[in-house]
Coordinates of C-alpha atoms and ligand atoms in Angstrom, one line a residue:
X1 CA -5.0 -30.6 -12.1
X2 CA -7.6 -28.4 -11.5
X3 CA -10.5 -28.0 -13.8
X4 CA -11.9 -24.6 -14.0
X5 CA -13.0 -24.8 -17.6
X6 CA -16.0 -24.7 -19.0
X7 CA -18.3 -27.7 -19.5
X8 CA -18.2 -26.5 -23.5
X9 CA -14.6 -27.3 -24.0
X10 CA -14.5 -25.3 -27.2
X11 CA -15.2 -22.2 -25.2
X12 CA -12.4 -21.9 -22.7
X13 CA -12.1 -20.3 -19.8
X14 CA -9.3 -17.6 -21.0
X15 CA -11.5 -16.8 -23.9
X16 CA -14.6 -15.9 -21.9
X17 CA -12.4 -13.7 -19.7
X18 CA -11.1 -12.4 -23.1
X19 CA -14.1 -11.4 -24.2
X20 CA -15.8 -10.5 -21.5
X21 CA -13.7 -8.9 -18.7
X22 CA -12.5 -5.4 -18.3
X23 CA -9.3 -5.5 -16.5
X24 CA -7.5 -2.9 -13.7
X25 CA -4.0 -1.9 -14.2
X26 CA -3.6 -4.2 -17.3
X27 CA -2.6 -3.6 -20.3
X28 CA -5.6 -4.4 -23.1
X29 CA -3.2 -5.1 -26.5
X30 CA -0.7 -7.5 -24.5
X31 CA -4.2 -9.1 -22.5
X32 CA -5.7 -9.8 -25.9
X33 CA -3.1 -11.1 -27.2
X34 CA -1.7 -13.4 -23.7
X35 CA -4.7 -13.9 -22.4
X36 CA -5.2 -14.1 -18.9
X37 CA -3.1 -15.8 -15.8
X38 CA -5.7 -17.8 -14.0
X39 CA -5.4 -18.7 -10.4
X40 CA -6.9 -21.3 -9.4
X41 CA -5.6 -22.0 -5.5
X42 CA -4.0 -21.4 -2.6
X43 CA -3.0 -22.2 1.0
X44 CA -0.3 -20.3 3.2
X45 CA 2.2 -18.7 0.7
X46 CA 1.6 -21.3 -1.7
X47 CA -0.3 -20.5 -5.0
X48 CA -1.8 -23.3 -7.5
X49 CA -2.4 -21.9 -10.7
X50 CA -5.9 -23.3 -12.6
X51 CA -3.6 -25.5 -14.7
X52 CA -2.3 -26.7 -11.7
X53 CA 1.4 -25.0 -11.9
X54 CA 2.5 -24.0 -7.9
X55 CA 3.8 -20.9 -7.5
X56 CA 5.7 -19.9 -3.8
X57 CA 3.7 -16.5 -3.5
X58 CA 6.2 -13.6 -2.5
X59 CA 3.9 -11.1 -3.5
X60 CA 1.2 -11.1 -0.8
X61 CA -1.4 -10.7 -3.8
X62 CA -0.9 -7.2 -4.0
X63 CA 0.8 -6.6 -0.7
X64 CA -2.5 -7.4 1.3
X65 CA -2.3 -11.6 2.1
X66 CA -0.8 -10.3 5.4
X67 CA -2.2 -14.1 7.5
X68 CA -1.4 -16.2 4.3
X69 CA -4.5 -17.6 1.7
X70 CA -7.3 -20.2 3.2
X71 CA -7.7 -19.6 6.8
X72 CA -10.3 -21.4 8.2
X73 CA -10.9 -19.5 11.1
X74 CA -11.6 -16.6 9.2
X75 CA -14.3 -18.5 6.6
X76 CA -15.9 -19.4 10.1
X77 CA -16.4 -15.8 11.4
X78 CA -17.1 -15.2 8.0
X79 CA -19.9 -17.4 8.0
X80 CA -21.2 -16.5 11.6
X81 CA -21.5 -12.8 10.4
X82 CA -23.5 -13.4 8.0
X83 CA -25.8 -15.4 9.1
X84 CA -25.6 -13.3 12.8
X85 CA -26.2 -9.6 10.7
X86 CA -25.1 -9.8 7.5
X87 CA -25.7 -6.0 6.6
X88 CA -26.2 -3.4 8.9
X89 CA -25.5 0.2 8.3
X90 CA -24.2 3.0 9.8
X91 CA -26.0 6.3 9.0
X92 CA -27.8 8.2 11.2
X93 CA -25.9 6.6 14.0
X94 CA -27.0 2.8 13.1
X95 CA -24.6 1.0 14.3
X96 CA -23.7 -3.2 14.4
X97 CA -21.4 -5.0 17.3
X98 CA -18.1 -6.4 15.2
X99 CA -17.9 -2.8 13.9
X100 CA -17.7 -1.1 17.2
X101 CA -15.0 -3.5 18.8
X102 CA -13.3 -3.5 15.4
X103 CA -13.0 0.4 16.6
X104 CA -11.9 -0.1 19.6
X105 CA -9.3 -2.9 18.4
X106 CA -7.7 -0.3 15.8
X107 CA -7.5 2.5 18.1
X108 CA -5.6 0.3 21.0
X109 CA -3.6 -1.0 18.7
X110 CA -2.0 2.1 18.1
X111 CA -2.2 3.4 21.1
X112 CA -0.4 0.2 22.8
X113 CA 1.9 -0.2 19.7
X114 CA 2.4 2.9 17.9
X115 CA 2.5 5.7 20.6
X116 CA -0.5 7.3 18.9
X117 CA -2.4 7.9 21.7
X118 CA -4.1 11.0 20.1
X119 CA -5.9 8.8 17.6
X120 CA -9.2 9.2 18.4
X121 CA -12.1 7.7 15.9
X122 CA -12.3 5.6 13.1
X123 CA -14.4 5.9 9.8
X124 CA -14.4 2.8 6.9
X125 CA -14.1 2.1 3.7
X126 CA -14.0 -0.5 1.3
X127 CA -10.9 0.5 -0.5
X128 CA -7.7 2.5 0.1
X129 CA -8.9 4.0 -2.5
X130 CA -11.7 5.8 -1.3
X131 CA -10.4 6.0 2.5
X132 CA -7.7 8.2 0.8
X133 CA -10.5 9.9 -1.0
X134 CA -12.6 9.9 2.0
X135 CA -9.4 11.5 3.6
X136 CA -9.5 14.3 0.8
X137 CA -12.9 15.7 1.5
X138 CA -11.7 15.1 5.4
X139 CA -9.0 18.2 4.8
X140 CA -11.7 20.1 3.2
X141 CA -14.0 19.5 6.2
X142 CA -11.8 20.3 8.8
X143 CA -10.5 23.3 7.1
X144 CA -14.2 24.6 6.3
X145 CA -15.4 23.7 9.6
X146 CA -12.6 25.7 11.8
X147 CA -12.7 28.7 9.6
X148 CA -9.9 28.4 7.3
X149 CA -11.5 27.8 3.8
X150 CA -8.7 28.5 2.0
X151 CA -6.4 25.8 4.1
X152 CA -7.5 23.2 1.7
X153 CA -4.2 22.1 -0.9
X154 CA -2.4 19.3 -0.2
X155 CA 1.3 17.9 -1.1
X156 CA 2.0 14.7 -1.9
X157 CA 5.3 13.6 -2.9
X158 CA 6.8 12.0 -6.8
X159 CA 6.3 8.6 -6.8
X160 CA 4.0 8.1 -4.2
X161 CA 1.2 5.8 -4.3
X162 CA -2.3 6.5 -2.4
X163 CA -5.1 4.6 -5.4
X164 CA -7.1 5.8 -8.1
X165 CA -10.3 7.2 -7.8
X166 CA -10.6 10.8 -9.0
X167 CA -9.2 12.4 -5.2
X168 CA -6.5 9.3 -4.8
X169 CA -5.2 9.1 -8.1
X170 CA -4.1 13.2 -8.0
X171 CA -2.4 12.2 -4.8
X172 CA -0.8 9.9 -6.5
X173 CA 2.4 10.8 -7.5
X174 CA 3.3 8.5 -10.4
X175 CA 2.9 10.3 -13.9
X176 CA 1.6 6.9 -16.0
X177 CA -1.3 6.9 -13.8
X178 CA -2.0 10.8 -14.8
X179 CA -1.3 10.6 -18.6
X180 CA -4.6 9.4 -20.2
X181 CA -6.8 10.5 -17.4
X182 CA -6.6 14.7 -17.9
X183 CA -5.0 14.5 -14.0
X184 CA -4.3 16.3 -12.2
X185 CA -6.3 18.6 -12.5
X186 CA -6.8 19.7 -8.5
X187 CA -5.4 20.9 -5.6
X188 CA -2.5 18.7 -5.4
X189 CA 1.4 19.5 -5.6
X190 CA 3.9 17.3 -5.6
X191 CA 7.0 17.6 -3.5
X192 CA 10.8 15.3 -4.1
X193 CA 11.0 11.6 -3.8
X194 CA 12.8 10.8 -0.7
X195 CA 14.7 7.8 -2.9
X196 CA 18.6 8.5 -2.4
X197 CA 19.6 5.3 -4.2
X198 CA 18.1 6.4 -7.5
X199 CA 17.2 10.8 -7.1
X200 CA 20.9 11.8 -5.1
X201 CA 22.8 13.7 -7.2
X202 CA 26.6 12.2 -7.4
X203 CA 28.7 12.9 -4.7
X204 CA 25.9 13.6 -2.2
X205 CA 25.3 12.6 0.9
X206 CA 22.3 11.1 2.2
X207 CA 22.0 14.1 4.7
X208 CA 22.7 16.2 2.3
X209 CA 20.1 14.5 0.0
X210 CA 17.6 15.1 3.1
X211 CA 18.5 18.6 3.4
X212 CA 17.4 18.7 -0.2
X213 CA 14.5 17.4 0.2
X214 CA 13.3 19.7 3.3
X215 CA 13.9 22.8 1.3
X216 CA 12.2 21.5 -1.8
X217 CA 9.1 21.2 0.7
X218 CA 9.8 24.4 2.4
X219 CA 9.7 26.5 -1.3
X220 CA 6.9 24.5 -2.4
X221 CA 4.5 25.9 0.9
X222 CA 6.2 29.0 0.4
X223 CA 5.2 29.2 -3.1
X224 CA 1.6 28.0 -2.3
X225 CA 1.0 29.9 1.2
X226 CA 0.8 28.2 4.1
X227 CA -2.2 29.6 4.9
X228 CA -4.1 27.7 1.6
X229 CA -2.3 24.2 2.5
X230 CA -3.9 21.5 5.1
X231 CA -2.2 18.3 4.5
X232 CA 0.7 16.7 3.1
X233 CA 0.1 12.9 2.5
X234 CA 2.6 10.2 2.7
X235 CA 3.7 6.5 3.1
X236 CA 5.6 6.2 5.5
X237 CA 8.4 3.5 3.2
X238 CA 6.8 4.1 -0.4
X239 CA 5.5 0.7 -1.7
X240 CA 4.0 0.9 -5.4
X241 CA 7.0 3.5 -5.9
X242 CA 9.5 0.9 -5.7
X243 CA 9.6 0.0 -1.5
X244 CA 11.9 3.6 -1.3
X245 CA 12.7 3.9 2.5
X246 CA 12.7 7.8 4.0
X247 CA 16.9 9.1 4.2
X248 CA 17.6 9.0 8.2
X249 CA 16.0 11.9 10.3
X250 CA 13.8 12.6 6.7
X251 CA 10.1 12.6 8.8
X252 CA 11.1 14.1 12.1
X253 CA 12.1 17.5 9.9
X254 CA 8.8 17.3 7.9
X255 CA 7.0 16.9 10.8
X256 CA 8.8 19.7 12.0
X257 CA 8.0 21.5 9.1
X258 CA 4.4 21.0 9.2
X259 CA 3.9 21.7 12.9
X260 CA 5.5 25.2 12.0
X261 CA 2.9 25.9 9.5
X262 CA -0.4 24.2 10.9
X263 CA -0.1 21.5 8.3
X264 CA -2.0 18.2 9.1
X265 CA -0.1 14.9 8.3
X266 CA -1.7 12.0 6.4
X267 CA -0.2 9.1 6.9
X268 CA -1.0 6.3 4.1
X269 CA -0.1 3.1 6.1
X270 CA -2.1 0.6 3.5
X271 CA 0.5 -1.3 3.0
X272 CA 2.6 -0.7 5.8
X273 CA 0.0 -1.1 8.4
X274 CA -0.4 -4.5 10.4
X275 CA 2.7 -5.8 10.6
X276 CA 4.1 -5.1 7.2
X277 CA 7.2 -3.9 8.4
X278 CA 8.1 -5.7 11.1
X279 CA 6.3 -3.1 13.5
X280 CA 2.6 -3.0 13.9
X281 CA 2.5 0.1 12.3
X282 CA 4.8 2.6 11.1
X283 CA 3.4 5.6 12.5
X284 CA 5.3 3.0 15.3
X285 CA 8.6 2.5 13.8
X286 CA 9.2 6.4 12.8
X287 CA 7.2 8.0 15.6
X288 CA 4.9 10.2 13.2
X289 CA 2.2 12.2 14.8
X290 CA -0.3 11.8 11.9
X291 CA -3.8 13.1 11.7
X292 CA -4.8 10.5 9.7
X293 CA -3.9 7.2 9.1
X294 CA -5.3 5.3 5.9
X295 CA -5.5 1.4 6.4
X296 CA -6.7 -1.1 4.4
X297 CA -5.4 -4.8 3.0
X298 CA -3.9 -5.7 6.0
X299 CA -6.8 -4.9 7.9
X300 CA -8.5 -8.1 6.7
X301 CA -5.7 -9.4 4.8
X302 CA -7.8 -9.1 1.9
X303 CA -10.5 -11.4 3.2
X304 CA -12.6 -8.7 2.3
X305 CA -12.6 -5.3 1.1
X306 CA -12.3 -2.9 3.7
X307 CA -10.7 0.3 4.6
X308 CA -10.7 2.8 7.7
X309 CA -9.6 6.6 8.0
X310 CA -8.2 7.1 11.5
X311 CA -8.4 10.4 12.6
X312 CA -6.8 12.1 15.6
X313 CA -8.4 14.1 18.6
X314 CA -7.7 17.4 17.5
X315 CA -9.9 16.9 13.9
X316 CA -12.4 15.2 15.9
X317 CA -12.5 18.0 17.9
X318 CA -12.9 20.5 15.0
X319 CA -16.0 18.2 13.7
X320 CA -17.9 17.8 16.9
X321 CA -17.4 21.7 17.5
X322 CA -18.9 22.6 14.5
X323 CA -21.8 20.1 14.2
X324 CA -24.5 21.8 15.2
X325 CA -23.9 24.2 13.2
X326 CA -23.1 22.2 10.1
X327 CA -25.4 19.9 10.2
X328 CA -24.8 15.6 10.1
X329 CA -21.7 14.8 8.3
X330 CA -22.7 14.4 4.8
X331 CA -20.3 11.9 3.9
X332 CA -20.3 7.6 3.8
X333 CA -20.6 4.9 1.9
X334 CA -23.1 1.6 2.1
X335 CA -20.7 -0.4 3.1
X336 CA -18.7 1.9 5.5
X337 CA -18.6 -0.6 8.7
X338 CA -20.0 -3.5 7.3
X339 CA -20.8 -6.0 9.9
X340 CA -19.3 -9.1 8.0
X341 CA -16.3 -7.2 7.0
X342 CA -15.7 -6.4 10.9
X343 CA -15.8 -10.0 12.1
X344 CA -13.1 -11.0 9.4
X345 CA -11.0 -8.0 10.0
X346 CA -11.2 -9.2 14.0
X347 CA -10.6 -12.9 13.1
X348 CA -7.5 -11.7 11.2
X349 CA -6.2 -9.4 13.9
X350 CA -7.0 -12.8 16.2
X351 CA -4.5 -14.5 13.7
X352 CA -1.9 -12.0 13.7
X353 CA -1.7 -11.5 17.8
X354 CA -1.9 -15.9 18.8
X355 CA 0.8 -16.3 15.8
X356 CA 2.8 -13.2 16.7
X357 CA 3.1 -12.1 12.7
X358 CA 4.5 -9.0 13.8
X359 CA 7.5 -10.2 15.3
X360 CA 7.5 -13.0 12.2
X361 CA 7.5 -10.0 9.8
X362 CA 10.3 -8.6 11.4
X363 CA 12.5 -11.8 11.9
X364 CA 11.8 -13.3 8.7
X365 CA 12.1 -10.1 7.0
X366 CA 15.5 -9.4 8.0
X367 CA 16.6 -13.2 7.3
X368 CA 14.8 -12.6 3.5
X369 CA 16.9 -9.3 3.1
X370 CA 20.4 -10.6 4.4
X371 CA 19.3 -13.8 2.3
X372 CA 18.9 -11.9 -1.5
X373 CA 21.7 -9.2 -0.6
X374 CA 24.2 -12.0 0.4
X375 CA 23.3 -14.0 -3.1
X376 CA 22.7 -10.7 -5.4
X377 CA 25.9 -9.3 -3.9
X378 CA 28.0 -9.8 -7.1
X379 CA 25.1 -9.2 -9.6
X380 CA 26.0 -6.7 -12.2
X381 CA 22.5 -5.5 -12.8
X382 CA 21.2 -5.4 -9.2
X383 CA 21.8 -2.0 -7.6
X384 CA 20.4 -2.0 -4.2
X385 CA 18.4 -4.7 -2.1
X386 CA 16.5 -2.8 0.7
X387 CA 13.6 -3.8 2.7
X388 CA 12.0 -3.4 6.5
X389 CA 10.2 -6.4 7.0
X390 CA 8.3 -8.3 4.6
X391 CA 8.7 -5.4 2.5
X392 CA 11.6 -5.8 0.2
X393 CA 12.9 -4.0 -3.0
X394 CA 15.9 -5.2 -5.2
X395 CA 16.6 -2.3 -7.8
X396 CA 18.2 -2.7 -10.6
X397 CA 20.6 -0.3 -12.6
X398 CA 22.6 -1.0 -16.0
X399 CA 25.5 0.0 -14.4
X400 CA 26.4 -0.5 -10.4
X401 CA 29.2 2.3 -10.9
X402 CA 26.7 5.1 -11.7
X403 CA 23.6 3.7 -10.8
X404 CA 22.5 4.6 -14.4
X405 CA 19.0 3.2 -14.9
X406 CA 18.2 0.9 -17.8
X407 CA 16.3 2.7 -21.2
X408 CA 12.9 2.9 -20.9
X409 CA 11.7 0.3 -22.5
X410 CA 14.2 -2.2 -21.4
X411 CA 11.8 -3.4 -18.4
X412 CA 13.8 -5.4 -16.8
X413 CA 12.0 -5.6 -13.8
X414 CA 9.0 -7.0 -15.8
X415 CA 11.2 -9.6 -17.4
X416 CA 12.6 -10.7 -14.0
X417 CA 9.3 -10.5 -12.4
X418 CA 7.8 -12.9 -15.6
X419 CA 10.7 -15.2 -15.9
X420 CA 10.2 -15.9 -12.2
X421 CA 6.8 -16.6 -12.1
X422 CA 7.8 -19.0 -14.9
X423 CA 10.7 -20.3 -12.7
X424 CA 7.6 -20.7 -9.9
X425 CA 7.9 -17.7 -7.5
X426 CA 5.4 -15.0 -7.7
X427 CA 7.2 -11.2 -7.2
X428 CA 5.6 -8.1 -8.4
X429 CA 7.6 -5.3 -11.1
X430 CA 6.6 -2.2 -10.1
X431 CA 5.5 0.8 -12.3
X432 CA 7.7 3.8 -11.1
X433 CA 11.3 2.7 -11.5
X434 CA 12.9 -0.6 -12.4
X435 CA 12.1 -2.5 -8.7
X436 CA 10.5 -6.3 -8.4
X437 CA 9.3 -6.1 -4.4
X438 CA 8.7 -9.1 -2.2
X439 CA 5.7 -8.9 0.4
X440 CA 4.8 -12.4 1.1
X441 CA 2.3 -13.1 3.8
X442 CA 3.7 -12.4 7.2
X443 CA 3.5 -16.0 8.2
X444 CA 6.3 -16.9 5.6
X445 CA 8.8 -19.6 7.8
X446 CA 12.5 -19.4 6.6
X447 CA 12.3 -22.3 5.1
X448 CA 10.2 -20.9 2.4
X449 CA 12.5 -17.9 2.2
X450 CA 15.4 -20.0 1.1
X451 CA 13.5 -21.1 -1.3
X452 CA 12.3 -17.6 -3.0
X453 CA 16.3 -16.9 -2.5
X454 CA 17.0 -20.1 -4.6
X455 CA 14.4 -19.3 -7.3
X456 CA 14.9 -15.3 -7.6
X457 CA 18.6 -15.9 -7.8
X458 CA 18.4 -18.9 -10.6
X459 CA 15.6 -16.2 -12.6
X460 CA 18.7 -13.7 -12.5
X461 CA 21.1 -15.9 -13.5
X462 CA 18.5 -17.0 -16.2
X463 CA 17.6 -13.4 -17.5
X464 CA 21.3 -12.0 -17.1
X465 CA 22.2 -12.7 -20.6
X466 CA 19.3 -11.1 -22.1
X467 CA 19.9 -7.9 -19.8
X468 CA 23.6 -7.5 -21.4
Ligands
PLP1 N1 -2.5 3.6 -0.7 C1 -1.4 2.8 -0.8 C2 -0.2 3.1 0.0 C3 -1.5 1.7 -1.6 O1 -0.4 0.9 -1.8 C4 -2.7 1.4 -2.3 C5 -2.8 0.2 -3.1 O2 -1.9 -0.5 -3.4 C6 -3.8 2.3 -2.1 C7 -3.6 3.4 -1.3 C8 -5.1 2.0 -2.8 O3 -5.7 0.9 -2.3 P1 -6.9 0.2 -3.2 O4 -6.2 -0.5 -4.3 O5 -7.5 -0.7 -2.2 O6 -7.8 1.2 -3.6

C-alpha cells in the first residue's frame, strides 16, 4: 500500500485536495461530495491507485500515454536537458538544439509516413489547446497577410473536439462546453457530425448519409461567402465526440470542396497523431492535404506538456512574403520550443520507432476490436463497437432495433465507465453521446487485451440489470 497521506492523519489527503484544488472538467457538487480518485502509480498499462487498488489502464490517461507510464529512458533525457539547457527561448530567432531536430523529426515523419511532403515548418505549444488557438490567429494571419481580410470564418463540425481556451473551445463543437461560458460568441459555424451510426436518418445509406453531409457543408459556405471563410477544422476520427470514424469517401469530397473555394484545412491530429490509429498519422491513413496539423499528447506521450502547429509551404510562403512588410510575427508563448520538452518528445519518438508502436497500435488494435465486438455481440444495450487502432468506441443505444439513445440522464456510459474502474480496468465515458472509448498506451501486448475484454464484458454483465 502506498502512503501518500499526510503525516497529520486527521487531515487526509482527499480533504486537502477538497479544500483546496480547483478541478478541470469535473463536476464540483459530485467532487465535494466523492472526493477525489487519487493515483498513486504506474508502469506500462498498469495503474496503482494511492490506496494501492491496480487498475489495467485502457484509457491512455486522456488519450496521450501513447509509450506506456515510467519510462526510464525518457526520465534520463529528461534529466540531461535540464541540466544541458534547461530553458532557452525562442523569440527573436533564439533558438536551442533538441528543438530544432525535434523540427526536423516531425516534418520527416510526415513526409516519409504521411505523404505530406508540403508540410513545411513547425511552431509549439504547450497544449492542444493553445496550438489550436495558435492555429486560429494563424487563419487570421494568413488571410490578413495575402490580402483577403475578410477570408477569416472558420467551420468546425457538431461534436468535435479541438480544447478550451477562448479560440479552441468555439471550435469546439460540443454544446455542454458552450453553455455557461456565453460561447460562442465568434467567427465559428458549425457544420453536421459525420456519425452515421447515431445522426443517419432510417433507411439511409451511409453514401447517402455522406452526400448529406457534403451539401450541408456546401449551404453553409454558401450562406457565409466563400470569400469571408479560411479554414474548416477537423479530426480526422473524432475522439472526445465519441471515436466517430468519417462515412467512406467523406474527406476526399471535403477536400474537394475546400480546394474549390480556397478553403485551408486544419487538421486536429492530437489524438490521432503518433500512432494512435495504427498509422503514424492520419493525415497518412486518409490522405488529407492539411495546412495545418495540430499535435500534441502523443508528441511526448504526456511526459510533458507540449504541442506544435504544422503548417504547410504555401502559408509559409504567405508569411515570409509579407514579413517585411508586417513586421516580426507577433505571436508565441515562453514555452513555445522548450529545450527540455524537445529531448522527451525525441526520447519518446526513440521509443515508438525501436519498439515499432505503430505497427503495435495497429495489430493490437484490431485484435482489441475483434476481441469486444466478438464478446459484446449479443449485448442488448451495446449498439456499435468501432475503432482504428488503439482508438476504440463501444456505443450504446436502449434499443439495437432503432438505435434509440438512452434518456438523458440515464448515463450509461458513466455507469459502465465507473463500475469498471471498480471491476479494475480504467475506460473513459465520453461527454457527447453515450460512448466509453479505449485508448490504452500503444505498447499494450494481447495478453493485456484479453484481459480489458474479460473485465469490460464482466462490468456489462454487472451493470445490465440496472440499464433494463
Ligand atoms: N484537440 C483534440 C482533438 C483533443 O482531443 C484535445 C484534448 O483532448 C485538444 C485538442 C485539447 O488539448 P489540451 O487538453 O492539451 O488542451
Amino acid at each position: 500500500m502506498l502512503d501518500l497521506d499526510t503525516p497529520d492523519s486527521n487531515y487526509s489527503l482527499e480533504e486537502m485536495d477538497r479544500n483546496s484544488l480547483f478541478h478541470p472538467l469535473t463536476s464540483i457538487s459530485q467532487h465535494m461530495a466523492n472526493g477525489p480518485q487519487i493515483m498513486g502509480k504506474a508502469k506500462g498499462v498498469r495503474l496503482t491507485d494511492h490506496k494501492g487498488k491496480p487498475i489495467l489502464d485502457c484509457s491512455g490517461g486522456l488519450w496521450c500515454v501513447n509509450v506506456g507510464y515510467g519510462r526510464p529512458e525518457i526520465a534520463e533525457a529528461a534529466k540531461q536537458a535540464i541540466l544541458d539547457l534547461n530553458y532557452w527561448h525562442l523569440f527573436g530567432s533564439a533558438s536551442n538544439e533538441a528543438t530544432i531536430r525535434l523540427s526536423d523529426r516531425i516534418l520527416g515523419l510526415f513526409h516519409d509516413h504521411a505523404g505530406a511532403d508540403h508540410l513545411a515548418r513547425v511552431f509549439y505549444g504547450t497544449s492542444g489547446s493553445d496550438a489550436n488557438d495558435t492555429n486560429f490567429k494563424l487563419v487570421r494571419y494568413y488571410a490578413n497577410l495575402r490580402g483577403t481580410p475578410e477570408k477569416k470564418k472558420i467551420i468546425s463540425r457538431m461534436g468535435a473536439y479541438h480544447g478550451l481556451t477562448m479560440a479552441a473551445a468555439q471550435l469546439t463543437g460540443i454544446p455542454s462546453y458552450h453553455k455557461a461560458w456565453s460561447l460562442p460568441d465568434g467567427e465559428v459555424f458549425y457544420t453536421d457530425c459525420p456519425h452515421y451510426y447515431r445522426f443517419a436518418a432510417a433507411g439511409e445509406s451511409e453514401a447517402a448519409f455522406c452526400d448529406r453531409l457534403i451539401a450541408d457543408l456546401e449551404a453553409l459556405i454558401a450562406r457565409e461567402g466563400a470569400n469571408t471563410i479560411g479554414a474548416f477544422i477537423a479530426e480526422p476520427i473524432m475522439g472526445t465526440g465519441g471515436v466517430l470514424i468519417p462515412p467512406a469517401g467523406y474527406f476526399e469530397r471535403v477536400q474537394a470542396v475546400l480546394d474549390r473555394h480556397d478553403i485551408l484545412l486544419i487538421a486536429d491530429e492530437v489524438i490521432t497523431g503518433f500512432g494512435r490509429t495504427g498509422a503514424w498519422f492520419a493525415t497518412g491513413l486518409y490522405t488529407l492535404k492539411p495546412d495545418i496539423v495540430t499535435l500534441a499528447k502523443g508528441l511526448t506521450s504526456a511526459y510533458f506538456p507540449m504541442s506544435a502547429s504544422v503548417i504547410s509551404e504555401r502559408m509559409w510562403k504567405v508569411f515570409e512574403a509579407g514579413s517585411a512588410e508586417f513586421g516580426p510575427v507577433m505571436h508565441g508563448f515562453t514555452y513555445s520550443g522548450h529545450p527540455v520538452g524537445a529531448a522527451i518528445a525525441m526520447a519518446n519518438l526513440d521509443i515508438m520507432e525501436r519498439e515499432g508502436l505503430v505497427a503495435n497500435s495497429a495489430d493490437t488494435g484490431a485484435y482489441l476490436l475483434a476481441g469486444l465486438r466478438e464478446r459484446l455481440a449479443e449485448h442488448p444495450y451495446v449498439g456499435e463497437v468501432r475503432g482504428e487502432g488503439l482508438m476504440i468506441g463501444v456505443e450504446f443505444t436502449a434499443d439495437r432495433a432503432t438505435r434509440r439513445p438512452f434518456q438523458a440522464g440515464d448515463a450509461v456510459h458513466r455507469l459502465v465507465a465507473s463500475k469498471a474502474q471498480e471491476n479494475g480496468l480504467m475506460v473513459r465515458a465520453l461527454p457527447f453521446i453515450e460512448v466509453v472509448s479505449f485508448s490504452p498506451a500503444l505498447s499494450i501486448t494481447k495478453a493485456d487485451c484479453d484481459e480489458a475484454i474479460d473485465l469490460f464484458a464482466g462490468t456489462m454483465a454487472d451493470v445490465t440489470s440496472q440499464l433494463a
